[in-house]
Short mmCIF file of the C-alpha atoms (twelve columns), coordinates in Angstrom:
data_MODEL
# 
_entry.id   MODEL 
# 
loop_
_atom_site.group_PDB 
_atom_site.id 
_atom_site.type_symbol 
_atom_site.label_atom_id 
_atom_site.label_alt_id 
_atom_site.label_comp_id 
_atom_site.label_asym_id 
_atom_site.label_seq_id 
_atom_site.Cartn_x 
_atom_site.Cartn_y 
_atom_site.Cartn_z 
_atom_site.pdbx_PDB_model_num 
ATOM 1   C CA . MET A 1   7.595   18.368  -10.396 1 
ATOM 2   C CA . GLU A 2   4.649   18.501  -12.772 1 
ATOM 3   C CA . LEU A 3   3.449   15.194  -14.211 1 
ATOM 4   C CA . ALA A 4   4.278   16.193  -17.795 1 
ATOM 5   C CA . GLU A 5   7.815   17.118  -16.722 1 
ATOM 6   C CA . ALA A 6   8.243   13.682  -15.124 1 
ATOM 7   C CA . ILE A 7   6.879   11.881  -18.190 1 
ATOM 8   C CA . TYR A 8   8.984   13.814  -20.693 1 
ATOM 9   C CA . GLY A 9   12.089  14.016  -18.500 1 
ATOM 10  C CA . ARG A 10  12.419  10.450  -17.209 1 
ATOM 11  C CA . ARG A 11  15.284  8.502   -18.788 1 
ATOM 12  C CA . ALA A 12  16.714  5.017   -18.475 1 
ATOM 13  C CA . THR A 13  19.690  5.542   -16.181 1 
ATOM 14  C CA . ARG A 14  22.759  3.338   -16.558 1 
ATOM 15  C CA . ALA A 15  25.338  5.331   -14.581 1 
ATOM 16  C CA . PHE A 16  24.894  5.802   -10.849 1 
ATOM 17  C CA . ALA A 17  26.600  7.724   -8.069  1 
ATOM 18  C CA . SER A 18  27.653  5.671   -5.050  1 
ATOM 19  C CA . GLN A 19  25.235  7.584   -2.785  1 
ATOM 20  C CA . PRO A 20  22.802  5.195   -1.060  1 
ATOM 21  C CA . VAL A 21  19.051  5.640   -1.300  1 
ATOM 22  C CA . ALA A 22  17.378  6.129   2.075   1 
ATOM 23  C CA . LYS A 23  14.819  3.577   3.265   1 
ATOM 24  C CA . ALA A 24  12.196  6.339   3.608   1 
ATOM 25  C CA . VAL A 25  12.664  7.253   -0.071  1 
ATOM 26  C CA . LEU A 26  12.272  3.607   -1.103  1 
ATOM 27  C CA . GLU A 27  9.103   3.356   0.986   1 
ATOM 28  C CA . ARG A 28  7.782   6.472   -0.758  1 
ATOM 29  C CA . LEU A 29  8.463   4.865   -4.142  1 
ATOM 30  C CA . VAL A 30  6.578   1.716   -3.161  1 
ATOM 31  C CA . ASP A 31  3.696   3.845   -1.905  1 
ATOM 32  C CA . ALA A 32  3.568   5.640   -5.275  1 
ATOM 33  C CA . ALA A 33  3.698   2.294   -7.080  1 
ATOM 34  C CA . ILE A 34  0.671   0.928   -5.243  1 
ATOM 35  C CA . GLN A 35  -1.409  3.921   -6.316  1 
ATOM 36  C CA . ALA A 36  -1.532  2.366   -9.786  1 
ATOM 37  C CA . PRO A 37  -4.792  0.894   -11.010 1 
ATOM 38  C CA . THR A 38  -5.180  -2.892  -11.074 1 
ATOM 39  C CA . ALA A 39  -7.614  -5.220  -12.781 1 
ATOM 40  C CA . VAL A 40  -10.688 -5.786  -10.615 1 
ATOM 41  C CA . ASN A 41  -8.878  -3.796  -7.887  1 
ATOM 42  C CA . GLN A 42  -6.959  -6.924  -6.852  1 
ATOM 43  C CA . GLN A 43  -3.802  -4.983  -5.856  1 
ATOM 44  C CA . PRO A 44  -1.705  -8.166  -6.249  1 
ATOM 45  C CA . TRP A 45  1.737   -6.619  -5.759  1 
ATOM 46  C CA . ASP A 46  4.884   -7.866  -4.100  1 
ATOM 47  C CA . PHE A 47  8.046   -5.744  -3.805  1 
ATOM 48  C CA . ALA A 48  11.487  -7.220  -3.168  1 
ATOM 49  C CA . ILE A 49  13.979  -4.463  -2.347  1 
ATOM 50  C CA . VAL A 50  17.593  -5.572  -2.665  1 
ATOM 51  C CA . ARG A 51  20.400  -3.386  -1.316  1 
ATOM 52  C CA . GLY A 52  24.083  -4.010  -0.701  1 
ATOM 53  C CA . GLN A 53  26.677  -4.233  -3.443  1 
ATOM 54  C CA . ALA A 54  27.788  -7.795  -2.630  1 
ATOM 55  C CA . ARG A 55  24.234  -9.147  -2.905  1 
ATOM 56  C CA . LEU A 56  23.475  -7.079  -5.997  1 
ATOM 57  C CA . LYS A 57  26.689  -8.255  -7.648  1 
ATOM 58  C CA . GLN A 58  25.856  -11.893 -6.919  1 
ATOM 59  C CA . ILE A 59  22.377  -11.558 -8.440  1 
ATOM 60  C CA . ALA A 60  23.711  -9.599  -11.427 1 
ATOM 61  C CA . GLN A 61  26.404  -12.150 -12.242 1 
ATOM 62  C CA . THR A 62  24.066  -15.114 -11.953 1 
ATOM 63  C CA . ALA A 63  21.354  -13.441 -14.025 1 
ATOM 64  C CA . LYS A 64  23.920  -12.360 -16.620 1 
ATOM 65  C CA . GLN A 65  25.199  -15.929 -16.985 1 
ATOM 66  C CA . HIS A 66  21.663  -17.269 -17.275 1 
ATOM 67  C CA . MET A 67  20.788  -14.727 -19.978 1 
ATOM 68  C CA . SER A 68  23.979  -15.523 -21.847 1 
ATOM 69  C CA . ASN A 69  22.993  -19.205 -21.855 1 
ATOM 70  C CA . ILE A 70  19.489  -18.646 -23.228 1 
ATOM 71  C CA . ILE A 71  20.146  -16.102 -25.977 1 
ATOM 72  C CA . GLU A 72  19.162  -17.643 -29.263 1 
ATOM 73  C CA . SER A 73  17.296  -15.175 -31.440 1 
ATOM 74  C CA . GLU A 74  18.913  -12.787 -33.895 1 
ATOM 75  C CA . LEU A 75  17.319  -9.889  -32.026 1 
ATOM 76  C CA . GLN A 76  19.230  -10.826 -28.888 1 
ATOM 77  C CA . HIS A 77  22.454  -11.724 -30.714 1 
ATOM 78  C CA . HIS A 78  23.843  -8.192  -30.389 1 
ATOM 79  C CA . PHE A 79  23.759  -8.590  -26.588 1 
ATOM 80  C CA . ARG A 80  26.376  -11.363 -26.627 1 
ATOM 81  C CA . SER A 81  29.355  -8.990  -26.494 1 
ATOM 82  C CA . ASP A 82  28.022  -7.189  -23.408 1 
ATOM 83  C CA . LEU A 83  27.091  -10.430 -21.673 1 
ATOM 84  C CA . GLY A 84  30.484  -11.930 -22.492 1 
ATOM 85  C CA . ASP A 85  32.355  -8.971  -20.987 1 
ATOM 86  C CA . PRO A 86  33.400  -9.891  -17.424 1 
ATOM 87  C CA . ASP A 87  33.370  -6.201  -16.430 1 
ATOM 88  C CA . PHE A 88  29.787  -5.607  -17.605 1 
ATOM 89  C CA . ASP A 89  27.405  -5.277  -14.648 1 
ATOM 90  C CA . ILE A 90  23.781  -5.693  -15.754 1 
ATOM 91  C CA . PHE A 91  22.752  -3.498  -12.800 1 
ATOM 92  C CA . TYR A 92  25.261  -0.765  -13.703 1 
ATOM 93  C CA . HIS A 93  26.454  -0.599  -10.073 1 
ATOM 94  C CA . ALA A 94  23.103  0.805   -8.932  1 
ATOM 95  C CA . PRO A 95  22.669  0.779   -5.148  1 
ATOM 96  C CA . VAL A 96  19.134  -0.679  -5.244  1 
ATOM 97  C CA . LEU A 97  17.144  -3.272  -7.163  1 
ATOM 98  C CA . ILE A 98  13.379  -3.376  -6.711  1 
ATOM 99  C CA . VAL A 99  11.646  -6.394  -8.203  1 
ATOM 100 C CA . ILE A 100 7.942   -5.811  -8.656  1 
ATOM 101 C CA . SER A 101 5.985   -9.026  -8.791  1 
ATOM 102 C CA . ALA A 102 2.291   -9.809  -8.868  1 
ATOM 103 C CA . LYS A 103 0.179   -12.708 -7.729  1 
ATOM 104 C CA . VAL A 104 -0.231  -15.125 -10.626 1 
ATOM 105 C CA . GLY A 105 -3.449  -14.298 -12.421 1 
ATOM 106 C CA . GLU A 106 -5.007  -13.072 -15.630 1 
ATOM 107 C CA . TRP A 107 -3.535  -9.544  -15.423 1 
ATOM 108 C CA . ALA A 108 -0.385  -9.997  -13.307 1 
ATOM 109 C CA . ILE A 109 1.937   -8.501  -15.926 1 
ATOM 110 C CA . GLU A 110 -0.286  -5.503  -16.540 1 
ATOM 111 C CA . ASP A 111 -0.800  -4.832  -12.828 1 
ATOM 112 C CA . ALA A 112 2.925   -4.979  -12.034 1 
ATOM 113 C CA . SER A 113 3.803   -2.897  -15.111 1 
ATOM 114 C CA . LEU A 114 1.442   -0.116  -14.094 1 
ATOM 115 C CA . ALA A 115 3.009   -0.081  -10.625 1 
ATOM 116 C CA . ALA A 116 6.477   -0.001  -12.220 1 
ATOM 117 C CA . GLU A 117 5.670   3.076   -14.277 1 
ATOM 118 C CA . ASN A 118 4.378   4.910   -11.200 1 
ATOM 119 C CA . LEU A 119 7.551   3.942   -9.336  1 
ATOM 120 C CA . MET A 120 9.884   5.096   -12.129 1 
ATOM 121 C CA . LEU A 121 8.096   8.426   -12.634 1 
ATOM 122 C CA . THR A 122 8.146   9.113   -8.909  1 
ATOM 123 C CA . ALA A 123 11.826  8.166   -8.755  1 
ATOM 124 C CA . HIS A 124 12.557  10.739  -11.456 1 
ATOM 125 C CA . ALA A 125 10.531  13.382  -9.618  1 
ATOM 126 C CA . LEU A 126 12.648  12.700  -6.501  1 
ATOM 127 C CA . GLY A 127 15.940  13.086  -8.395  1 
ATOM 128 C CA . LEU A 128 16.597  9.351   -8.789  1 
ATOM 129 C CA . GLY A 129 17.396  7.418   -11.929 1 
ATOM 130 C CA . SER A 130 15.866  4.079   -12.802 1 
ATOM 131 C CA . CYS A 131 16.030  1.390   -15.443 1 
ATOM 132 C CA . TRP A 132 13.987  -1.766  -16.024 1 
ATOM 133 C CA . ILE A 133 16.573  -4.545  -16.423 1 
ATOM 134 C CA . GLY A 134 15.304  -7.167  -18.842 1 
ATOM 135 C CA . PHE A 135 18.565  -9.118  -18.510 1 
ATOM 136 C CA . ALA A 136 17.507  -10.113 -14.974 1 
ATOM 137 C CA . GLN A 137 13.933  -11.021 -15.760 1 
ATOM 138 C CA . ARG A 138 14.239  -14.607 -17.049 1 
ATOM 139 C CA . TRP A 139 16.598  -15.661 -14.253 1 
ATOM 140 C CA . LEU A 140 14.261  -14.235 -11.622 1 
ATOM 141 C CA . GLU A 141 11.591  -16.595 -12.991 1 
ATOM 142 C CA . THR A 142 13.757  -19.632 -12.172 1 
ATOM 143 C CA . ASP A 143 13.601  -21.431 -8.831  1 
ATOM 144 C CA . GLU A 144 17.030  -20.037 -7.941  1 
ATOM 145 C CA . GLY A 145 16.041  -16.497 -8.913  1 
ATOM 146 C CA . ARG A 146 12.753  -16.660 -7.050  1 
ATOM 147 C CA . SER A 147 14.572  -17.982 -3.987  1 
ATOM 148 C CA . SER A 148 17.108  -15.137 -4.165  1 
ATOM 149 C CA . ILE A 149 14.326  -12.590 -3.581  1 
ATOM 150 C CA . ARG A 150 12.215  -14.893 -1.371  1 
ATOM 151 C CA . LEU A 151 9.324   -14.761 -3.826  1 
ATOM 152 C CA . PRO A 152 6.367   -17.012 -2.984  1 
ATOM 153 C CA . SER A 153 5.537   -19.604 -5.660  1 
ATOM 154 C CA . ASN A 154 2.181   -18.024 -6.468  1 
ATOM 155 C CA . PHE A 155 3.791   -14.741 -7.579  1 
ATOM 156 C CA . LEU A 156 5.299   -13.809 -10.942 1 
ATOM 157 C CA . PRO A 157 8.391   -11.554 -11.056 1 
ATOM 158 C CA . VAL A 158 7.659   -8.894  -13.664 1 
ATOM 159 C CA . ALA A 159 9.711   -5.721  -13.287 1 
ATOM 160 C CA . PRO A 160 13.329  -5.737  -12.064 1 
ATOM 161 C CA . ILE A 161 14.100  -2.028  -11.691 1 
ATOM 162 C CA . ILE A 162 17.437  -0.579  -10.624 1 
ATOM 163 C CA . LEU A 163 17.481  2.716   -8.762  1 
ATOM 164 C CA . GLY A 164 19.942  5.281   -7.548  1 
ATOM 165 C CA . TYR A 165 21.152  8.823   -7.930  1 
ATOM 166 C CA . PRO A 166 22.308  9.413   -11.517 1 
ATOM 167 C CA . ALA A 167 26.034  9.946   -12.024 1 
ATOM 168 C CA . LYS A 168 25.254  12.061  -15.090 1 
ATOM 169 C CA . GLN A 169 22.307  13.573  -16.909 1 
ATOM 170 C CA . MET A 170 20.951  11.296  -19.623 1 
ATOM 171 C CA . PRO A 171 20.053  12.910  -22.966 1 
ATOM 172 C CA . ALA A 172 16.615  12.584  -24.505 1 
ATOM 173 C CA . VAL A 173 16.157  9.707   -26.904 1 
ATOM 174 C CA . PRO A 174 14.462  10.671  -30.171 1 
ATOM 175 C CA . ARG A 175 10.995  9.173   -30.457 1 
ATOM 176 C CA . LYS A 176 9.601   7.668   -33.622 1 
ATOM 177 C CA . PRO A 177 6.279   9.084   -34.703 1 
ATOM 178 C CA . PRO A 178 3.418   6.912   -33.484 1 
ATOM 179 C CA . VAL A 179 1.160   4.936   -35.774 1 
ATOM 180 C CA . VAL A 180 -2.294  6.292   -35.072 1 
ATOM 181 C CA . ARG A 181 -5.567  5.158   -36.601 1 
ATOM 182 C CA . TRP A 182 -8.614  7.316   -35.928 1 
ATOM 183 C CA . ILE A 183 -11.752 5.234   -35.954 1 
ATOM 184 C CA . ASN A 184 -15.013 7.164   -36.082 1 
ATOM 185 C CA . GLY A 185 -18.171 5.414   -34.937 1 
ATOM 186 C CA . ASP A 186 -20.284 7.037   -37.663 1 
ATOM 187 C CA . GLN A 187 -18.577 5.307   -40.576 1 
# 
């Protein structure tokens, strides 16, 4: 797949087939992720790969409850109905969760985010769907969440990404025009 096709074709996937993702494919995704640039070439990554529906369900339910407890802003208010629905699975029954973390430092978030984008684009190129799950993020930062993925204390969980084979093709989402300011050095 050409890079432009991956960039323009990748979608957030929220419906997955039950087909498992092979370990070799997951290793290939991690290898693609670590090709991302990092500040001062620190390469501070950590990857927790969670498989197994029972374990994923446990993490999803606990993270969902935590998120439900901390929602306060008006922006997040519209999430209350989903979070209050006992049948809503924040991982959408995906067969894999990969949590990309980075060693605590000045550019941990940026470094892990760059790795996440490489991982998601490569997943799309391999016929997989992915979605960054913000609902899990705050819980993963807690002691309980960190313990659930065996994350060392000097690492920051940044990108919880679900993966699997899409159950259906996701349509393109219309994009708003960008705000662009051209700054010329001669003026």
